[in-house]
Amino acid sequence: MLFYISILWASASSKPSIAPASVLHNSPQFSNLVILTMDLSLSGSGFGMPRKWVEENYQLALKLFMSKSFERSFDITKKLYKASFHQLSNDTIPQALFIKIINLYLTEVGLFIDKANNGHHYKLTRREREEIASELRNDKLLDELLVFYGDDINSIPSAILFNLLLVYYINSDVIFENKSDLLSKFSRIYALIEIEEDPYIRRLSDLYIFRILPDFSKETEAENLIRQSKLYKSSLDNSLKKLSSAIEQRETKRKAAEQEVKASQLRAKEEQQKRVKAEKEQRKKQDLQYQTLNSLKQKAASESMAPASSGRNTPQARDIESLKQRALYLYGISKDYIAKSSPFILLAIIVVFLASRMVNLRRLNLKEAIQETVRMAFQVKYL
């Protein structure tokens, strides 16, 4: 922004070195230029004192711009810009004021056309930004100036021409779809310009030779222009050194850009590796959790399927086994006696059964009856 303001102040303080507008506007092409009428809402004055009115509104727009009231300033400047051609053609305003108005408009356009806006807190609407970019891309502003000045690019005030090309250069990423279009536009316009000792022609030439051509690796062409131009004859060696310095700066920027790209790619690769490693660790952790859970499930299932084998060594199992062995031992001892006394045992069982039915021994359980029967059988045997 400071760069634009410095150009603006230099333009405002410069004196035009071209023919009066009363001569330049008398061309058949000027009748084709669409002039928009000044909006009376710009100020309380009217067209009663148009020059004073335009000057006051220009000063107001400039003051608002310097105080960073960009929206209000640009609203006034747009209307001043559209009306300034008509005012100049009628000799209502001097060309010096016309140059100031156009340069203020170009300065604000150069700032506001960038959607990033570089932190100056004023953004054009997307539609307006695209409309202005399209007008610049299609040379609408340049064509308006050419029509007004009789299709002679050298009749356009050099301050206006320089500021217009400066807008192209600084906002090339916004205006042009292809980067090479910037080189084509500058080369075409520069070829039409009569190189003379003029501060703005000199700035324009420096911009083209020391910045644009080196940016597109046109060092040989830049050197030839330096040697051929009368602007650099008195300082040829210094100009060639300046070109070499510009080329070195471009190479430094190019290498820095390449290193930044490589560093960015390396950072992206490292981030990708970190993500892959983290994903692997996560999958490994999940697999371990799954295996642990699955192992627990299998263990629980095996224990539920084989309770007998797993319970053989418990105290309860050992007690059952001991009782079983004792029962087998007693059975082995008494089986012969039971075999010989079985008729008596059977008879005793029948007698006890019939007796229980007769006396209604409700409280006598079957176990006691059997035990009693067995004892009676043993007694009968020994008798």
PDB file of N, CA and C in Angstrom, residues 103 156-165:
ATOM      1  N   ASN A 103      -5.293   8.535 -11.504  1.00  0.00           N
ATOM      2  CA  ASN A 103      -4.282   7.827 -10.714  1.00  0.00           C
ATOM      3  C   ASN A 103      -4.825   7.380  -9.357  1.00  0.00           C
ATOM      4  N   ILE A 156      -1.216   9.623 -24.186  1.00  0.00           N
ATOM      5  CA  ILE A 156      -1.717   9.350 -22.833  1.00  0.00           C
ATOM      6  C   ILE A 156      -0.678   9.849 -21.834  1.00  0.00           C
ATOM      7  N   PRO A 157      -1.094  10.587 -20.810  1.00  0.00           N
ATOM      8  CA  PRO A 157      -0.120  11.053 -19.806  1.00  0.00           C
ATOM      9  C   PRO A 157       0.710   9.893 -19.267  1.00  0.00           C
ATOM     10  N   SER A 158       2.006  10.096 -19.233  1.00  0.00           N
ATOM     11  CA  SER A 158       2.909   9.008 -18.849  1.00  0.00           C
ATOM     12  C   SER A 158       2.643   8.511 -17.429  1.00  0.00           C
ATOM     13  N   ALA A 159       2.207   9.414 -16.536  1.00  0.00           N
ATOM     14  CA  ALA A 159       1.908   8.993 -15.163  1.00  0.00           C
ATOM     15  C   ALA A 159       0.749   8.004 -15.145  1.00  0.00           C
ATOM     16  N   ILE A 160      -0.277   8.273 -15.964  1.00  0.00           N
ATOM     17  CA  ILE A 160      -1.425   7.363 -16.038  1.00  0.00           C
ATOM     18  C   ILE A 160      -1.007   6.029 -16.648  1.00  0.00           C
ATOM     19  N   LEU A 161      -0.241   6.090 -17.730  1.00  0.00           N
ATOM     20  CA  LEU A 161       0.179   4.860 -18.405  1.00  0.00           C
ATOM     21  C   LEU A 161       1.034   3.993 -17.481  1.00  0.00           C
ATOM     22  N   PHE A 162       1.948   4.626 -16.760  1.00  0.00           N
ATOM     23  CA  PHE A 162       2.793   3.868 -15.837  1.00  0.00           C
ATOM     24  C   PHE A 162       1.964   3.218 -14.731  1.00  0.00           C
ATOM     25  N   ASN A 163       1.053   3.987 -14.133  1.00  0.00           N
ATOM     26  CA  ASN A 163       0.226   3.432 -13.052  1.00  0.00           C
ATOM     27  C   ASN A 163      -0.679   2.311 -13.542  1.00  0.00           C
ATOM     28  N   LEU A 164      -1.182   2.422 -14.767  1.00  0.00           N
ATOM     29  CA  LEU A 164      -2.008   1.356 -15.332  1.00  0.00           C
ATOM     30  C   LEU A 164      -1.193   0.074 -15.487  1.00  0.00           C
ATOM     31  N   LEU A 165       0.013   0.191 -16.041  1.00  0.00           N
ATOM     32  CA  LEU A 165       0.859  -0.991 -16.213  1.00  0.00           C
ATOM     33  C   LEU A 165       1.337  -1.527 -14.860  1.00  0.00           C
TER      34      LEU A 165
END
